[in-house]
PDB file of C-alpha atoms in Angstrom:
ATOM      1  CA  MET A   1     209.480 186.631  14.053  1.00 47.00           C
ATOM      2  CA  ASN A   2     211.823 183.904  15.251  1.00 55.00           C
ATOM      3  CA  GLU A   3     215.304 185.438  15.501  1.00 62.00           C
ATOM      4  CA  GLN A   4     218.147 183.083  14.651  1.00 69.00           C
ATOM      5  CA  HIS A   5     221.705 184.210  15.219  1.00 70.00           C
ATOM      6  CA  LEU A   6     224.505 183.044  12.998  1.00 73.00           C
ATOM      7  CA  THR A   7     226.961 180.705  14.702  1.00 75.00           C
ATOM      8  CA  GLU A   8     230.092 178.755  13.824  1.00 78.00           C
ATOM      9  CA  GLN A   9     227.822 175.903  12.632  1.00 80.00           C
ATOM     10  CA  ASP A  10     226.827 178.148   9.726  1.00 79.00           C
ATOM     11  CA  MET A  11     230.448 178.210   8.513  1.00 83.00           C
ATOM     12  CA  ASP A  12     229.953 174.927   6.650  1.00 84.00           C
ATOM     13  CA  LEU A  13     227.601 176.672   4.222  1.00 82.00           C
ATOM     14  CA  PHE A  14     229.960 179.598   3.712  1.00 82.00           C
ATOM     15  CA  THR A  15     232.852 177.189   3.171  1.00 83.00           C
ATOM     16  CA  ALA A  16     230.814 175.184   0.656  1.00 83.00           C
ATOM     17  CA  LEU A  17     230.148 178.438  -1.183  1.00 82.00           C
ATOM     18  CA  ARG A  18     233.896 179.169  -1.057  1.00 85.00           C
ATOM     19  CA  MET A  19     233.277 182.312   0.961  1.00 87.00           C
ATOM     20  CA  THR A  20     234.991 181.414   4.223  1.00 89.00           C
ATOM     21  CA  ALA A  21     236.348 184.879   5.054  1.00 91.00           C
ATOM     22  CA  PHE A  22     232.991 186.441   4.174  1.00 91.00           C
ATOM     23  CA  GLY A  23     231.248 183.939   6.462  1.00 89.00           C
ATOM     24  CA  LYS A  24     233.615 184.621   9.353  1.00 90.00           C
ATOM     25  CA  ALA A  25     233.084 188.360   8.932  1.00 92.00           C
ATOM     26  CA  VAL A  26     229.273 188.011   8.732  1.00 89.00           C
ATOM     27  CA  ILE A  27     229.178 185.827  11.856  1.00 89.00           C
ATOM     28  CA  SER A  28     231.461 188.271  13.650  1.00 90.00           C
ATOM     29  CA  VAL A  29     229.310 191.248  12.640  1.00 91.00           C
ATOM     30  CA  ALA A  30     226.107 189.436  13.624  1.00 87.00           C
ATOM     31  CA  ASN A  31     227.378 188.542  17.089  1.00 88.00           C
ATOM     32  CA  ASP A  32     229.487 191.581  18.004  1.00 90.00           C
ATOM     33  CA  PRO A  33     227.477 194.435  19.545  1.00 91.00           C
ATOM     34  CA  SER A  34     230.077 196.983  18.423  1.00 93.00           C
ATOM     35  CA  PHE A  35     228.688 196.572  14.876  1.00 93.00           C
ATOM     36  CA  ASP A  36     225.090 197.360  15.944  1.00 91.00           C
ATOM     37  CA  GLU A  37     225.366 200.998  14.876  1.00 93.00           C
ATOM     38  CA  TRP A  38     226.539 200.090  11.378  1.00 92.00           C
ATOM     39  CA  THR A  39     224.085 200.109   8.492  1.00 90.00           C
ATOM     40  CA  PHE A  40     223.269 196.823   6.784  1.00 88.00           C
ATOM     41  CA  SER A  41     225.164 197.971   3.677  1.00 88.00           C
ATOM     42  CA  ALA A  42     228.255 198.853   5.728  1.00 90.00           C
ATOM     43  CA  LYS A  43     228.203 195.418   7.356  1.00 90.00           C
ATOM     44  CA  ILE A  44     227.938 193.654   3.990  1.00 88.00           C
ATOM     45  CA  ARG A  45     230.667 195.865   2.485  1.00 90.00           C
ATOM     46  CA  TYR A  46     232.938 195.010   5.445  1.00 91.00           C
ATOM     47  CA  ALA A  47     232.333 191.272   4.949  1.00 91.00           C
ATOM     48  CA  LEU A  48     232.947 191.562   1.198  1.00 90.00           C
ATOM     49  CA  GLU A  49     236.199 193.429   1.818  1.00 92.00           C
ATOM     50  CA  GLN A  50     237.313 190.662   4.191  1.00 93.00           C
ATOM     51  CA  GLU A  51     236.560 188.012   1.547  1.00 92.00           C
ATOM     52  CA  ASN A  52     238.334 190.014  -1.151  1.00 92.00           C
ATOM     53  CA  ALA A  53     241.419 190.476   1.048  1.00 94.00           C
ATOM     54  CA  ALA A  54     241.493 186.757   1.862  1.00 94.00           C
ATOM     55  CA  ARG A  55     241.209 185.804  -1.814  1.00 93.00           C
ATOM     56  CA  ASN A  56     243.990 188.220  -2.760  1.00 94.00           C
ATOM     57  CA  GLU A  57     246.198 186.775  -0.032  1.00 94.00           C
ATOM     58  CA  ARG A  58     245.510 183.208  -1.215  1.00 95.00           C
ATOM     59  CA  ARG A  59     246.291 184.193  -4.806  1.00 95.00           C
ATOM     60  CA  THR A  60     249.523 185.869  -3.733  1.00 95.00           C
ATOM     61  CA  GLN A  61     250.571 182.816  -1.730  1.00 96.00           C
ATOM     62  CA  LYS A  62     249.760 180.552  -4.674  1.00 97.00           C
ATOM     63  CA  LEU A  63     251.799 182.723  -7.060  1.00 97.00           C
ATOM     64  CA  LEU A  64     254.718 182.893  -4.615  1.00 97.00           C
ATOM     65  CA  LYS A  65     254.711 179.141  -4.097  1.00 97.00           C
ATOM     66  CA  ALA A  66     254.554 178.515  -7.859  1.00 97.00           C
ATOM     67  CA  SER A  67     257.469 180.913  -8.389  1.00 97.00           C
ATOM     68  CA  GLY A  68     259.903 178.540  -6.728  1.00 96.00           C
ATOM     69  CA  THR A  69     261.637 181.337  -4.845  1.00 96.00           C
ATOM     70  CA  PRO A  70     263.576 179.964  -1.890  1.00 96.00           C
ATOM     71  CA  ASN A  71     262.706 182.966   0.291  1.00 95.00           C
ATOM     72  CA  LEU A  72     258.935 183.449   0.332  1.00 94.00           C
ATOM     73  CA  GLY A  73     259.319 186.094   3.035  1.00 94.00           C
ATOM     74  CA  ALA A  74     261.598 188.441   1.086  1.00 96.00           C
ATOM     75  CA  CYS A  75     259.785 191.729   0.914  1.00 95.00           C
ATOM     76  CA  VAL A  76     260.606 195.271  -0.152  1.00 96.00           C
ATOM     77  CA  GLU A  77     259.258 196.656   3.132  1.00 95.00           C
ATOM     78  CA  ASP A  78     262.053 194.819   4.989  1.00 94.00           C
ATOM     79  CA  ILE A  79     264.938 196.161   2.887  1.00 94.00           C
ATOM     80  CA  ARG A  80     267.492 198.067   4.929  1.00 91.00           C
ATOM     81  CA  TYR A  81     268.923 201.184   3.347  1.00 90.00           C
ATOM     82  CA  LEU A  82     272.471 201.353   4.644  1.00 84.00           C
ATOM     83  CA  PRO A  83     274.608 204.419   3.932  1.00 83.00           C
ATOM     84  CA  ASP A  84     277.280 202.448   2.035  1.00 79.00           C
ATOM     85  CA  ARG A  85     274.703 201.165  -0.464  1.00 80.00           C
ATOM     86  CA  SER A  86     273.582 203.085  -3.504  1.00 84.00           C
ATOM     87  CA  LEU A  87     270.063 201.743  -2.957  1.00 88.00           C
ATOM     88  CA  THR A  88     267.330 204.251  -2.090  1.00 92.00           C
ATOM     89  CA  ARG A  89     263.679 203.974  -1.094  1.00 93.00           C
ATOM     90  CA  GLU A  90     262.783 205.865  -4.274  1.00 94.00           C
ATOM     91  CA  VAL A  91     264.462 203.337  -6.555  1.00 94.00           C
ATOM     92  CA  VAL A  92     263.046 200.344  -4.690  1.00 96.00           C
ATOM     93  CA  GLY A  93     259.590 201.945  -4.610  1.00 96.00           C
ATOM     94  CA  ARG A  94     259.699 202.492  -8.360  1.00 96.00           C
ATOM     95  CA  LEU A  95     260.797 198.900  -8.958  1.00 96.00           C
ATOM     96  CA  ALA A  96     258.215 197.536  -6.502  1.00 97.00           C
ATOM     97  CA  SER A  97     255.444 199.274  -8.465  1.00 97.00           C
ATOM     98  CA  CYS A  98     256.273 196.724 -11.207  1.00 97.00           C
ATOM     99  CA  GLN A  99     255.909 199.192 -14.042  1.00 97.00           C
ATOM    100  CA  TRP A 100     258.984 197.497 -15.521  1.00 96.00           C
ATOM    101  CA  VAL A 101     256.902 194.319 -15.869  1.00 96.00           C
ATOM    102  CA  VAL A 102     254.067 196.166 -17.594  1.00 96.00           C
ATOM    103  CA  ASN A 103     256.597 197.803 -19.936  1.00 96.00           C
ATOM    104  CA  THR A 104     258.340 194.434 -20.550  1.00 94.00           C
ATOM    105  CA  THR A 105     261.647 195.862 -19.398  1.00 95.00           C
ATOM    106  CA  ASN A 106     264.459 193.765 -17.969  1.00 95.00           C
ATOM    107  CA  VAL A 107     265.960 194.590 -14.594  1.00 96.00           C
ATOM    108  CA  VAL A 108     269.567 193.684 -13.912  1.00 96.00           C
ATOM    109  CA  ILE A 109     270.837 193.979 -10.350  1.00 94.00           C
ATOM    110  CA  LEU A 110     274.593 194.402 -10.074  1.00 92.00           C
ATOM    111  CA  GLY A 111     276.826 194.718  -7.045  1.00 88.00           C
ATOM    112  CA  GLN A 112     279.622 193.213  -5.027  1.00 87.00           C
ATOM    113  CA  SER A 113     279.299 189.830  -3.393  1.00 88.00           C
ATOM    114  CA  SER A 114     277.026 189.635  -0.309  1.00 86.00           C
ATOM    115  CA  VAL A 115     275.376 193.046  -0.641  1.00 86.00           C
ATOM    116  CA  GLY A 116     271.847 191.647  -0.950  1.00 90.00           C
ATOM    117  CA  LYS A 117     271.264 191.363  -4.713  1.00 93.00           C
ATOM    118  CA  THR A 118     269.439 188.039  -4.349  1.00 96.00           C
ATOM    119  CA  TYR A 119     267.265 189.319  -1.505  1.00 95.00           C
ATOM    120  CA  LEU A 120     266.371 192.443  -3.483  1.00 96.00           C
ATOM    121  CA  ALA A 121     265.464 190.348  -6.534  1.00 96.00           C
ATOM    122  CA  GLN A 122     263.333 188.003  -4.427  1.00 97.00           C
ATOM    123  CA  ALA A 123     261.652 190.960  -2.722  1.00 97.00           C
ATOM    124  CA  LEU A 124     260.771 192.410  -6.147  1.00 97.00           C
ATOM    125  CA  LEU A 125     259.417 189.018  -7.190  1.00 97.00           C
ATOM    126  CA  ASN A 126     257.289 189.027  -4.030  1.00 97.00           C
ATOM    127  CA  ALA A 127     256.005 192.539  -4.846  1.00 97.00           C
ATOM    128  CA  ALA A 128     255.121 191.393  -8.362  1.00 97.00           C
ATOM    129  CA  CYS A 129     253.241 188.339  -7.071  1.00 97.00           C
ATOM    130  CA  ARG A 130     251.271 190.594  -4.699  1.00 96.00           C
ATOM    131  CA  GLN A 131     250.186 192.508  -7.795  1.00 96.00           C
ATOM    132  CA  GLY A 132     249.084 189.312  -9.545  1.00 96.00           C
ATOM    133  CA  PHE A 133     252.017 188.759 -11.903  1.00 97.00           C
ATOM    134  CA  THR A 134     253.227 185.227 -12.593  1.00 97.00           C
ATOM    135  CA  ALA A 135     256.875 184.617 -11.850  1.00 97.00           C
ATOM    136  CA  ARG A 136     259.497 181.887 -11.765  1.00 97.00           C
ATOM    137  CA  TYR A 137     262.815 181.864  -9.902  1.00 98.00           C
ATOM    138  CA  TYR A 138     265.844 179.883 -11.088  1.00 97.00           C
ATOM    139  CA  ARG A 139     269.432 179.825 -10.059  1.00 96.00           C
ATOM    140  CA  LEU A 140     271.256 180.112 -13.366  1.00 95.00           C
ATOM    141  CA  ASP A 141     273.322 176.954 -12.866  1.00 96.00           C
ATOM    142  CA  ASP A 142     270.187 174.941 -11.974  1.00 96.00           C
ATOM    143  CA  LEU A 143     268.412 176.180 -15.094  1.00 96.00           C
ATOM    144  CA  ALA A 144     271.438 175.321 -17.236  1.00 95.00           C
ATOM    145  CA  ASN A 145     271.500 171.816 -15.726  1.00 94.00           C
ATOM    146  CA  LEU A 146     267.787 171.387 -16.419  1.00 92.00           C
ATOM    147  CA  LEU A 147     268.197 172.458 -20.028  1.00 92.00           C
ATOM    148  CA  SER A 148     271.264 170.265 -20.554  1.00 93.00           C
ATOM    149  CA  VAL A 149     269.192 167.135 -19.862  1.00 93.00           C
ATOM    150  CA  PHE A 150     267.014 167.745 -22.917  1.00 91.00           C
ATOM    151  CA  HIS A 151     268.060 167.061 -26.458  1.00 90.00           C
ATOM    152  CA  ARG A 152     267.593 170.103 -28.643  1.00 87.00           C
ATOM    153  CA  THR A 153     264.767 168.458 -30.604  1.00 89.00           C
ATOM    154  CA  ASP A 154     263.047 166.920 -27.570  1.00 91.00           C
ATOM    155  CA  PRO A 155     259.386 168.030 -27.464  1.00 94.00           C
ATOM    156  CA  GLU A 156     259.571 168.175 -23.656  1.00 94.00           C
ATOM    157  CA  ARG A 157     262.348 170.773 -23.959  1.00 93.00           C
ATOM    158  CA  LEU A 158     260.108 172.884 -26.175  1.00 93.00           C
ATOM    159  CA  ARG A 159     257.239 172.588 -23.658  1.00 95.00           C
ATOM    160  CA  PHE A 160     259.600 173.579 -20.844  1.00 95.00           C
ATOM    161  CA  LEU A 161     260.816 176.610 -22.792  1.00 94.00           C
ATOM    162  CA  GLN A 162     257.215 177.564 -23.572  1.00 95.00           C
ATOM    163  CA  ARG A 163     256.367 177.435 -19.838  1.00 95.00           C
ATOM    164  CA  LEU A 164     259.340 179.724 -19.182  1.00 95.00           C
ATOM    165  CA  HIS A 165     258.095 182.066 -21.881  1.00 95.00           C
ATOM    166  CA  ASP A 166     254.613 182.149 -20.348  1.00 96.00           C
ATOM    167  CA  TYR A 167     255.802 183.638 -17.041  1.00 97.00           C
ATOM    168  CA  GLU A 168     255.554 187.390 -16.803  1.00 97.00           C
ATOM    169  CA  ILE A 169     258.741 187.463 -14.716  1.00 97.00           C
ATOM    170  CA  LEU A 170     261.695 185.142 -14.995  1.00 97.00           C
ATOM    171  CA  LEU A 171     264.179 185.750 -12.205  1.00 97.00           C
ATOM    172  CA  LEU A 172     267.623 184.355 -12.957  1.00 96.00           C
ATOM    173  CA  ASP A 173     270.027 184.389 -10.022  1.00 95.00           C
ATOM    174  CA  ALA A 174     273.718 183.852 -10.764  1.00 89.00           C
TER     175      ALA A 174
END
């Protein structure tokens, strides 16, 4: 039997099949001796997990970009819990689970100026996008300006409002 090893030249086929991460993992497994002890099924499962993780990451990035949030890097894992704040890991963890989205509950974040309300809201939006929820970020004054351009009977205004309604999360920042 003529043994042919997978190489980087085989990536074109994987890319054409839209399985780039899977292809990279398969080529890595085929050419890395540390995988020799793995069963065939374990190797395939590893490659599938790599493809799934890559697809989830692409979907998250697409949702974050579409959200219009100015801080794509805001994330609940980076929140600092200072003693003078009434914010706890428990509360943030509960909010980051996004059960409030599933239950169609509003979340209002209140606090003094410059305590991190916007960052917290953007971090929760990020957590929601990682879970596959659609979201849109607006500064309240920008949204008001957008809406003021439309006449009340303008069909484009109705389409815009329908798009707002279609998002699972609408983050309004004052």
